[in-house]
Amino acid sequence: MNELMSQAVDLMIAGMGFVFVFLIILVFATGLMSKIILRFAPPEPATPARTPRAKPKAPTSVDPDTAEAIKKAIAQYRSRHKK
């Protein structure tokens, strides 16, 4: 039984060692590929500056009938929603 546990521990350490070495190689390979891509890739095109949108202009004056309708609607709303 002792020999079996010893083999299990040896196998576990070997497996973990191989995974660790593989991950280290993977990290360096990814970094190397990133540097190669940055060296040979064309530069990114410059994004144009955003131009501010023109704000729509409000009408200079409201006709009297519309103003009266707005006043009545506000008064009706306030009368229904008193605190």
PDB file of N, CA and C in Angstrom:
ATOM      1  N   MET A   1       0.828  -1.195   0.000  1.00  0.00           N
ATOM      2  CA  MET A   1       0.000   0.000   0.000  1.00  0.00           C
ATOM      3  C   MET A   1       0.869   1.254   0.000  1.00  0.00           C
ATOM      4  N   ASN A   2       1.968   1.214   0.754  1.00  0.00           N
ATOM      5  CA  ASN A   2       2.867   2.349   0.840  1.00  0.00           C
ATOM      6  C   ASN A   2       3.495   2.640  -0.516  1.00  0.00           C
ATOM      7  N   GLU A   3       3.857   1.585  -1.251  1.00  0.00           N
ATOM      8  CA  GLU A   3       4.459   1.756  -2.573  1.00  0.00           C
ATOM      9  C   GLU A   3       3.446   2.349  -3.548  1.00  0.00           C
ATOM     10  N   LEU A   4       2.193   1.970  -3.439  1.00  0.00           N
ATOM     11  CA  LEU A   4       1.140   2.487  -4.305  1.00  0.00           C
ATOM     12  C   LEU A   4       0.928   3.994  -4.062  1.00  0.00           C
ATOM     13  N   MET A   5       0.923   4.415  -2.817  1.00  0.00           N
ATOM     14  CA  MET A   5       0.782   5.836  -2.502  1.00  0.00           C
ATOM     15  C   MET A   5       1.992   6.627  -2.989  1.00  0.00           C
ATOM     16  N   SER A   6       3.162   6.053  -2.895  1.00  0.00           N
ATOM     17  CA  SER A   6       4.370   6.705  -3.370  1.00  0.00           C
ATOM     18  C   SER A   6       4.315   6.917  -4.879  1.00  0.00           C
ATOM     19  N   GLN A   7       3.844   5.922  -5.598  1.00  0.00           N
ATOM     20  CA  GLN A   7       3.703   6.054  -7.054  1.00  0.00           C
ATOM     21  C   GLN A   7       2.638   7.100  -7.394  1.00  0.00           C
ATOM     22  N   ALA A   8       1.564   7.133  -6.631  1.00  0.00           N
ATOM     23  CA  ALA A   8       0.496   8.106  -6.876  1.00  0.00           C
ATOM     24  C   ALA A   8       1.011   9.524  -6.681  1.00  0.00           C
ATOM     25  N   VAL A   9       1.777   9.745  -5.618  1.00  0.00           N
ATOM     26  CA  VAL A   9       2.336  11.068  -5.355  1.00  0.00           C
ATOM     27  C   VAL A   9       3.338  11.447  -6.441  1.00  0.00           C
ATOM     28  N   ASP A  10       4.172  10.509  -6.862  1.00  0.00           N
ATOM     29  CA  ASP A  10       5.133  10.775  -7.940  1.00  0.00           C
ATOM     30  C   ASP A  10       4.408  11.140  -9.231  1.00  0.00           C
ATOM     31  N   LEU A  11       3.351  10.399  -9.556  1.00  0.00           N
ATOM     32  CA  LEU A  11       2.577  10.674 -10.767  1.00  0.00           C
ATOM     33  C   LEU A  11       1.894  12.030 -10.677  1.00  0.00           C
ATOM     34  N   MET A  12       1.362  12.374  -9.505  1.00  0.00           N
ATOM     35  CA  MET A  12       0.711  13.661  -9.307  1.00  0.00           C
ATOM     36  C   MET A  12       1.707  14.800  -9.482  1.00  0.00           C
ATOM     37  N   ILE A  13       2.875  14.685  -8.892  1.00  0.00           N
ATOM     38  CA  ILE A  13       3.891  15.739  -9.006  1.00  0.00           C
ATOM     39  C   ILE A  13       4.364  15.874 -10.445  1.00  0.00           C
ATOM     40  N   ALA A  14       4.532  14.745 -11.141  1.00  0.00           N
ATOM     41  CA  ALA A  14       4.957  14.805 -12.544  1.00  0.00           C
ATOM     42  C   ALA A  14       3.886  15.492 -13.394  1.00  0.00           C
ATOM     43  N   GLY A  15       2.621  15.135 -13.162  1.00  0.00           N
ATOM     44  CA  GLY A  15       1.530  15.754 -13.924  1.00  0.00           C
ATOM     45  C   GLY A  15       1.428  17.237 -13.666  1.00  0.00           C
ATOM     46  N   MET A  16       1.517  17.625 -12.414  1.00  0.00           N
ATOM     47  CA  MET A  16       1.449  19.046 -12.088  1.00  0.00           C
ATOM     48  C   MET A  16       2.652  19.796 -12.656  1.00  0.00           C
ATOM     49  N   GLY A  17       3.810  19.141 -12.674  1.00  0.00           N
ATOM     50  CA  GLY A  17       4.999  19.760 -13.247  1.00  0.00           C
ATOM     51  C   GLY A  17       4.845  20.001 -14.739  1.00  0.00           C
ATOM     52  N   PHE A  18       4.297  18.985 -15.459  1.00  0.00           N
ATOM     53  CA  PHE A  18       4.087  19.157 -16.897  1.00  0.00           C
ATOM     54  C   PHE A  18       3.082  20.270 -17.190  1.00  0.00           C
ATOM     55  N   VAL A  19       2.019  20.347 -16.418  1.00  0.00           N
ATOM     56  CA  VAL A  19       1.026  21.412 -16.617  1.00  0.00           C
ATOM     57  C   VAL A  19       1.657  22.775 -16.353  1.00  0.00           C
ATOM     58  N   PHE A  20       2.457  22.890 -15.303  1.00  0.00           N
ATOM     59  CA  PHE A  20       3.104  24.154 -14.978  1.00  0.00           C
ATOM     60  C   PHE A  20       4.047  24.583 -16.097  1.00  0.00           C
ATOM     61  N   VAL A  21       4.860  23.639 -16.598  1.00  0.00           N
ATOM     62  CA  VAL A  21       5.798  23.953 -17.683  1.00  0.00           C
ATOM     63  C   VAL A  21       5.027  24.361 -18.938  1.00  0.00           C
ATOM     64  N   PHE A  22       3.935  23.641 -19.241  1.00  0.00           N
ATOM     65  CA  PHE A  22       3.129  23.988 -20.407  1.00  0.00           C
ATOM     66  C   PHE A  22       2.559  25.398 -20.285  1.00  0.00           C
ATOM     67  N   LEU A  23       2.058  25.756 -19.117  1.00  0.00           N
ATOM     68  CA  LEU A  23       1.494  27.094 -18.935  1.00  0.00           C
ATOM     69  C   LEU A  23       2.556  28.184 -19.046  1.00  0.00           C
ATOM     70  N   ILE A  24       3.753  27.923 -18.544  1.00  0.00           N
ATOM     71  CA  ILE A  24       4.846  28.898 -18.684  1.00  0.00           C
ATOM     72  C   ILE A  24       5.185  29.090 -20.158  1.00  0.00           C
ATOM     73  N   ILE A  25       5.282  27.994 -20.896  1.00  0.00           N
ATOM     74  CA  ILE A  25       5.566  28.087 -22.335  1.00  0.00           C
ATOM     75  C   ILE A  25       4.447  28.840 -23.046  1.00  0.00           C
ATOM     76  N   LEU A  26       3.210  28.580 -22.658  1.00  0.00           N
ATOM     77  CA  LEU A  26       2.070  29.252 -23.270  1.00  0.00           C
ATOM     78  C   LEU A  26       2.111  30.758 -23.023  1.00  0.00           C
ATOM     79  N   VAL A  27       2.474  31.174 -21.834  1.00  0.00           N
ATOM     80  CA  VAL A  27       2.551  32.610 -21.531  1.00  0.00           C
ATOM     81  C   VAL A  27       3.616  33.280 -22.394  1.00  0.00           C
ATOM     82  N   PHE A  28       4.794  32.663 -22.494  1.00  0.00           N
ATOM     83  CA  PHE A  28       5.857  33.263 -23.314  1.00  0.00           C
ATOM     84  C   PHE A  28       5.501  33.247 -24.798  1.00  0.00           C
ATOM     85  N   ALA A  29       4.854  32.175 -25.276  1.00  0.00           N
ATOM     86  CA  ALA A  29       4.461  32.111 -26.683  1.00  0.00           C
ATOM     87  C   ALA A  29       3.424  33.184 -27.000  1.00  0.00           C
ATOM     88  N   THR A  30       2.472  33.393 -26.094  1.00  0.00           N
ATOM     89  CA  THR A  30       1.460  34.426 -26.318  1.00  0.00           C
ATOM     90  C   THR A  30       2.094  35.814 -26.347  1.00  0.00           C
ATOM     91  N   GLY A  31       3.011  36.075 -25.450  1.00  0.00           N
ATOM     92  CA  GLY A  31       3.709  37.375 -25.455  1.00  0.00           C
ATOM     93  C   GLY A  31       4.519  37.575 -26.716  1.00  0.00           C
ATOM     94  N   LEU A  32       5.191  36.524 -27.177  1.00  0.00           N
ATOM     95  CA  LEU A  32       5.976  36.618 -28.403  1.00  0.00           C
ATOM     96  C   LEU A  32       5.079  36.875 -29.611  1.00  0.00           C
ATOM     97  N   MET A  33       3.961  36.164 -29.685  1.00  0.00           N
ATOM     98  CA  MET A  33       3.031  36.378 -30.804  1.00  0.00           C
ATOM     99  C   MET A  33       2.470  37.794 -30.781  1.00  0.00           C
ATOM    100  N   SER A  34       2.205  38.322 -29.602  1.00  0.00           N
ATOM    101  CA  SER A  34       1.686  39.681 -29.498  1.00  0.00           C
ATOM    102  C   SER A  34       2.698  40.691 -30.023  1.00  0.00           C
ATOM    103  N   LYS A  35       3.968  40.504 -29.668  1.00  0.00           N
ATOM    104  CA  LYS A  35       5.010  41.418 -30.157  1.00  0.00           C
ATOM    105  C   LYS A  35       5.167  41.314 -31.664  1.00  0.00           C
ATOM    106  N   ILE A  36       5.082  40.102 -32.209  1.00  0.00           N
ATOM    107  CA  ILE A  36       5.206  39.919 -33.664  1.00  0.00           C
ATOM    108  C   ILE A  36       4.045  40.587 -34.380  1.00  0.00           C
ATOM    109  N   ILE A  37       2.850  40.409 -33.854  1.00  0.00           N
ATOM    110  CA  ILE A  37       1.675  41.020 -34.484  1.00  0.00           C
ATOM    111  C   ILE A  37       1.780  42.535 -34.459  1.00  0.00           C
ATOM    112  N   LEU A  38       2.209  43.098 -33.333  1.00  0.00           N
ATOM    113  CA  LEU A  38       2.326  44.559 -33.244  1.00  0.00           C
ATOM    114  C   LEU A  38       3.384  45.094 -34.194  1.00  0.00           C
ATOM    115  N   ARG A  39       4.409  44.320 -34.461  1.00  0.00           N
ATOM    116  CA  ARG A  39       5.474  44.779 -35.344  1.00  0.00           C
ATOM    117  C   ARG A  39       5.026  44.785 -36.804  1.00  0.00           C
ATOM    118  N   PHE A  40       4.290  43.755 -37.222  1.00  0.00           N
ATOM    119  CA  PHE A  40       3.951  43.623 -38.639  1.00  0.00           C
ATOM    120  C   PHE A  40       2.544  44.088 -38.990  1.00  0.00           C
ATOM    121  N   ALA A  41       1.714  44.346 -38.035  1.00  0.00           N
ATOM    122  CA  ALA A  41       0.349  44.792 -38.317  1.00  0.00           C
ATOM    123  C   ALA A  41       0.362  46.248 -38.770  1.00  0.00           C
ATOM    124  N   PRO A  42      -0.530  46.609 -39.690  1.00  0.00           N
ATOM    125  CA  PRO A  42      -0.602  48.016 -40.097  1.00  0.00           C
ATOM    126  C   PRO A  42      -1.140  48.853 -38.945  1.00  0.00           C
ATOM    127  N   PRO A  43      -0.752  50.124 -38.890  1.00  0.00           N
ATOM    128  CA  PRO A  43      -1.239  50.971 -37.792  1.00  0.00           C
ATOM    129  C   PRO A  43      -2.752  51.176 -37.909  1.00  0.00           C
ATOM    130  N   GLU A  44      -3.374  51.361 -36.784  1.00  0.00           N
ATOM    131  CA  GLU A  44      -4.811  51.586 -36.780  1.00  0.00           C
ATOM    132  C   GLU A  44      -5.113  52.966 -37.358  1.00  0.00           C
ATOM    133  N   PRO A  45      -6.174  53.064 -38.159  1.00  0.00           N
ATOM    134  CA  PRO A  45      -6.513  54.382 -38.711  1.00  0.00           C
ATOM    135  C   PRO A  45      -6.997  55.301 -37.597  1.00  0.00           C
ATOM    136  N   ALA A  46      -6.662  56.558 -37.738  1.00  0.00           N
ATOM    137  CA  ALA A  46      -7.064  57.540 -36.728  1.00  0.00           C
ATOM    138  C   ALA A  46      -8.567  57.750 -36.810  1.00  0.00           C
ATOM    139  N   THR A  47      -9.208  57.748 -35.674  1.00  0.00           N
ATOM    140  CA  THR A  47     -10.650  57.971 -35.663  1.00  0.00           C
ATOM    141  C   THR A  47     -10.913  59.464 -35.776  1.00  0.00           C
ATOM    142  N   PRO A  48     -11.863  59.840 -36.609  1.00  0.00           N
ATOM    143  CA  PRO A  48     -12.138  61.272 -36.756  1.00  0.00           C
ATOM    144  C   PRO A  48     -12.747  61.836 -35.474  1.00  0.00           C
ATOM    145  N   ALA A  49     -12.458  63.092 -35.242  1.00  0.00           N
ATOM    146  CA  ALA A  49     -12.993  63.753 -34.050  1.00  0.00           C
ATOM    147  C   ALA A  49     -14.499  63.885 -34.191  1.00  0.00           C
ATOM    148  N   ARG A  50     -15.196  63.717 -33.087  1.00  0.00           N
ATOM    149  CA  ARG A  50     -16.647  63.842 -33.130  1.00  0.00           C
ATOM    150  C   ARG A  50     -17.030  65.311 -33.275  1.00  0.00           C
ATOM    151  N   THR A  51     -17.935  65.549 -34.169  1.00  0.00           N
ATOM    152  CA  THR A  51     -18.433  66.910 -34.344  1.00  0.00           C
ATOM    153  C   THR A  51     -19.699  67.052 -33.511  1.00  0.00           C
ATOM    154  N   PRO A  52     -19.833  68.134 -32.791  1.00  0.00           N
ATOM    155  CA  PRO A  52     -21.042  68.301 -31.978  1.00  0.00           C
ATOM    156  C   PRO A  52     -22.265  68.460 -32.873  1.00  0.00           C
ATOM    157  N   ARG A  53     -23.327  67.822 -32.469  1.00  0.00           N
ATOM    158  CA  ARG A  53     -24.567  67.922 -33.251  1.00  0.00           C
ATOM    159  C   ARG A  53     -25.218  69.281 -33.008  1.00  0.00           C
ATOM    160  N   ALA A  54     -25.823  69.782 -34.048  1.00  0.00           N
ATOM    161  CA  ALA A  54     -26.531  71.048 -33.918  1.00  0.00           C
ATOM    162  C   ALA A  54     -27.819  70.799 -33.142  1.00  0.00           C
ATOM    163  N   LYS A  55     -28.048  71.598 -32.128  1.00  0.00           N
ATOM    164  CA  LYS A  55     -29.258  71.449 -31.335  1.00  0.00           C
ATOM    165  C   LYS A  55     -30.431  72.045 -32.117  1.00  0.00           C
ATOM    166  N   PRO A  56     -31.560  71.345 -32.099  1.00  0.00           N
ATOM    167  CA  PRO A  56     -32.717  71.916 -32.800  1.00  0.00           C
ATOM    168  C   PRO A  56     -33.173  73.193 -32.098  1.00  0.00           C
ATOM    169  N   LYS A  57     -33.507  74.170 -32.885  1.00  0.00           N
ATOM    170  CA  LYS A  57     -33.904  75.453 -32.320  1.00  0.00           C
ATOM    171  C   LYS A  57     -35.379  75.417 -31.933  1.00  0.00           C
ATOM    172  N   ALA A  58     -35.664  75.939 -30.779  1.00  0.00           N
ATOM    173  CA  ALA A  58     -37.044  76.021 -30.311  1.00  0.00           C
ATOM    174  C   ALA A  58     -37.725  77.181 -31.015  1.00  0.00           C
ATOM    175  N   PRO A  59     -39.016  77.060 -31.178  1.00  0.00           N
ATOM    176  CA  PRO A  59     -39.704  78.196 -31.808  1.00  0.00           C
ATOM    177  C   PRO A  59     -39.560  79.439 -30.931  1.00  0.00           C
ATOM    178  N   THR A  60     -39.449  80.573 -31.577  1.00  0.00           N
ATOM    179  CA  THR A  60     -39.203  81.812 -30.844  1.00  0.00           C
ATOM    180  C   THR A  60     -40.411  82.208 -29.999  1.00  0.00           C
ATOM    181  N   SER A  61     -41.608  81.931 -30.488  1.00  0.00           N
ATOM    182  CA  SER A  61     -42.790  82.277 -29.696  1.00  0.00           C
ATOM    183  C   SER A  61     -43.853  81.204 -29.903  1.00  0.00           C
ATOM    184  N   VAL A  62     -44.682  81.056 -28.899  1.00  0.00           N
ATOM    185  CA  VAL A  62     -45.785  80.094 -28.957  1.00  0.00           C
ATOM    186  C   VAL A  62     -47.058  80.892 -29.191  1.00  0.00           C
ATOM    187  N   ASP A  63     -47.890  80.374 -30.100  1.00  0.00           N
ATOM    188  CA  ASP A  63     -49.109  81.130 -30.381  1.00  0.00           C
ATOM    189  C   ASP A  63     -50.014  81.117 -29.145  1.00  0.00           C
ATOM    190  N   PRO A  64     -50.854  82.112 -29.001  1.00  0.00           N
ATOM    191  CA  PRO A  64     -51.674  82.268 -27.778  1.00  0.00           C
ATOM    192  C   PRO A  64     -52.601  81.077 -27.503  1.00  0.00           C
ATOM    193  N   ASP A  65     -53.141  80.456 -28.536  1.00  0.00           N
ATOM    194  CA  ASP A  65     -54.041  79.311 -28.316  1.00  0.00           C
ATOM    195  C   ASP A  65     -53.279  78.145 -27.693  1.00  0.00           C
ATOM    196  N   THR A  66     -52.064  77.884 -28.158  1.00  0.00           N
ATOM    197  CA  THR A  66     -51.250  76.797 -27.604  1.00  0.00           C
ATOM    198  C   THR A  66     -50.859  77.105 -26.175  1.00  0.00           C
ATOM    199  N   ALA A  67     -50.485  78.341 -25.898  1.00  0.00           N
ATOM    200  CA  ALA A  67     -50.113  78.729 -24.539  1.00  0.00           C
ATOM    201  C   ALA A  67     -51.302  78.553 -23.596  1.00  0.00           C
ATOM    202  N   GLU A  68     -52.509  78.920 -24.036  1.00  0.00           N
ATOM    203  CA  GLU A  68     -53.710  78.771 -23.206  1.00  0.00           C
ATOM    204  C   GLU A  68     -54.022  77.297 -22.955  1.00  0.00           C
ATOM    205  N   ALA A  69     -53.829  76.442 -23.973  1.00  0.00           N
ATOM    206  CA  ALA A  69     -54.070  75.012 -23.805  1.00  0.00           C
ATOM    207  C   ALA A  69     -53.079  74.406 -22.815  1.00  0.00           C
ATOM    208  N   ILE A  70     -51.844  74.852 -22.859  1.00  0.00           N
ATOM    209  CA  ILE A  70     -50.829  74.358 -21.926  1.00  0.00           C
ATOM    210  C   ILE A  70     -51.175  74.783 -20.506  1.00  0.00           C
ATOM    211  N   LYS A  71     -51.588  76.035 -20.323  1.00  0.00           N
ATOM    212  CA  LYS A  71     -51.957  76.525 -18.999  1.00  0.00           C
ATOM    213  C   LYS A  71     -53.126  75.720 -18.428  1.00  0.00           C
ATOM    214  N   LYS A  72     -54.135  75.442 -19.257  1.00  0.00           N
ATOM    215  CA  LYS A  72     -55.288  74.678 -18.788  1.00  0.00           C
ATOM    216  C   LYS A  72     -54.903  73.243 -18.435  1.00  0.00           C
ATOM    217  N   ALA A  73     -54.018  72.642 -19.234  1.00  0.00           N
ATOM    218  CA  ALA A  73     -53.586  71.273 -18.959  1.00  0.00           C
ATOM    219  C   ALA A  73     -52.810  71.201 -17.657  1.00  0.00           C
ATOM    220  N   ILE A  74     -51.971  72.197 -17.399  1.00  0.00           N
ATOM    221  CA  ILE A  74     -51.201  72.225 -16.146  1.00  0.00           C
ATOM    222  C   ILE A  74     -52.143  72.411 -14.966  1.00  0.00           C
ATOM    223  N   ALA A  75     -53.107  73.299 -15.098  1.00  0.00           N
ATOM    224  CA  ALA A  75     -54.064  73.534 -14.010  1.00  0.00           C
ATOM    225  C   ALA A  75     -54.888  72.280 -13.736  1.00  0.00           C
ATOM    226  N   GLN A  76     -55.320  71.593 -14.781  1.00  0.00           N
ATOM    227  CA  GLN A  76     -56.102  70.368 -14.609  1.00  0.00           C
ATOM    228  C   GLN A  76     -55.252  69.285 -13.943  1.00  0.00           C
ATOM    229  N   TYR A  77     -53.996  69.137 -14.348  1.00  0.00           N
ATOM    230  CA  TYR A  77     -53.112  68.139 -13.741  1.00  0.00           C
ATOM    231  C   TYR A  77     -52.895  68.430 -12.269  1.00  0.00           C
ATOM    232  N   ARG A  78     -52.670  69.701 -11.947  1.00  0.00           N
ATOM    233  CA  ARG A  78     -52.413  70.074 -10.551  1.00  0.00           C
ATOM    234  C   ARG A  78     -53.653  69.902  -9.685  1.00  0.00           C
ATOM    235  N   SER A  79     -54.813  70.142 -10.267  1.00  0.00           N
ATOM    236  CA  SER A  79     -56.038  69.970  -9.460  1.00  0.00           C
ATOM    237  C   SER A  79     -56.296  68.487  -9.168  1.00  0.00           C
ATOM    238  N   ARG A  80     -55.928  67.604 -10.047  1.00  0.00           N
ATOM    239  CA  ARG A  80     -56.138  66.161  -9.844  1.00  0.00           C
ATOM    240  C   ARG A  80     -55.061  65.536  -8.952  1.00  0.00           C
ATOM    241  N   HIS A  81     -53.887  66.132  -8.908  1.00  0.00           N
ATOM    242  CA  HIS A  81     -52.767  65.531  -8.179  1.00  0.00           C
ATOM    243  C   HIS A  81     -52.323  66.420  -7.015  1.00  0.00           C
ATOM    244  N   LYS A  82     -53.271  66.795  -6.198  1.00  0.00           N
ATOM    245  CA  LYS A  82     -52.925  67.600  -5.037  1.00  0.00           C
ATOM    246  C   LYS A  82     -52.338  66.694  -3.966  1.00  0.00           C
ATOM    247  N   LYS A  83     -51.437  67.235  -3.179  1.00  0.00           N
ATOM    248  CA  LYS A  83     -50.809  66.449  -2.099  1.00  0.00           C
ATOM    249  C   LYS A  83     -51.592  66.561  -0.829  1.00  0.00           C
TER     250      LYS A  83
END
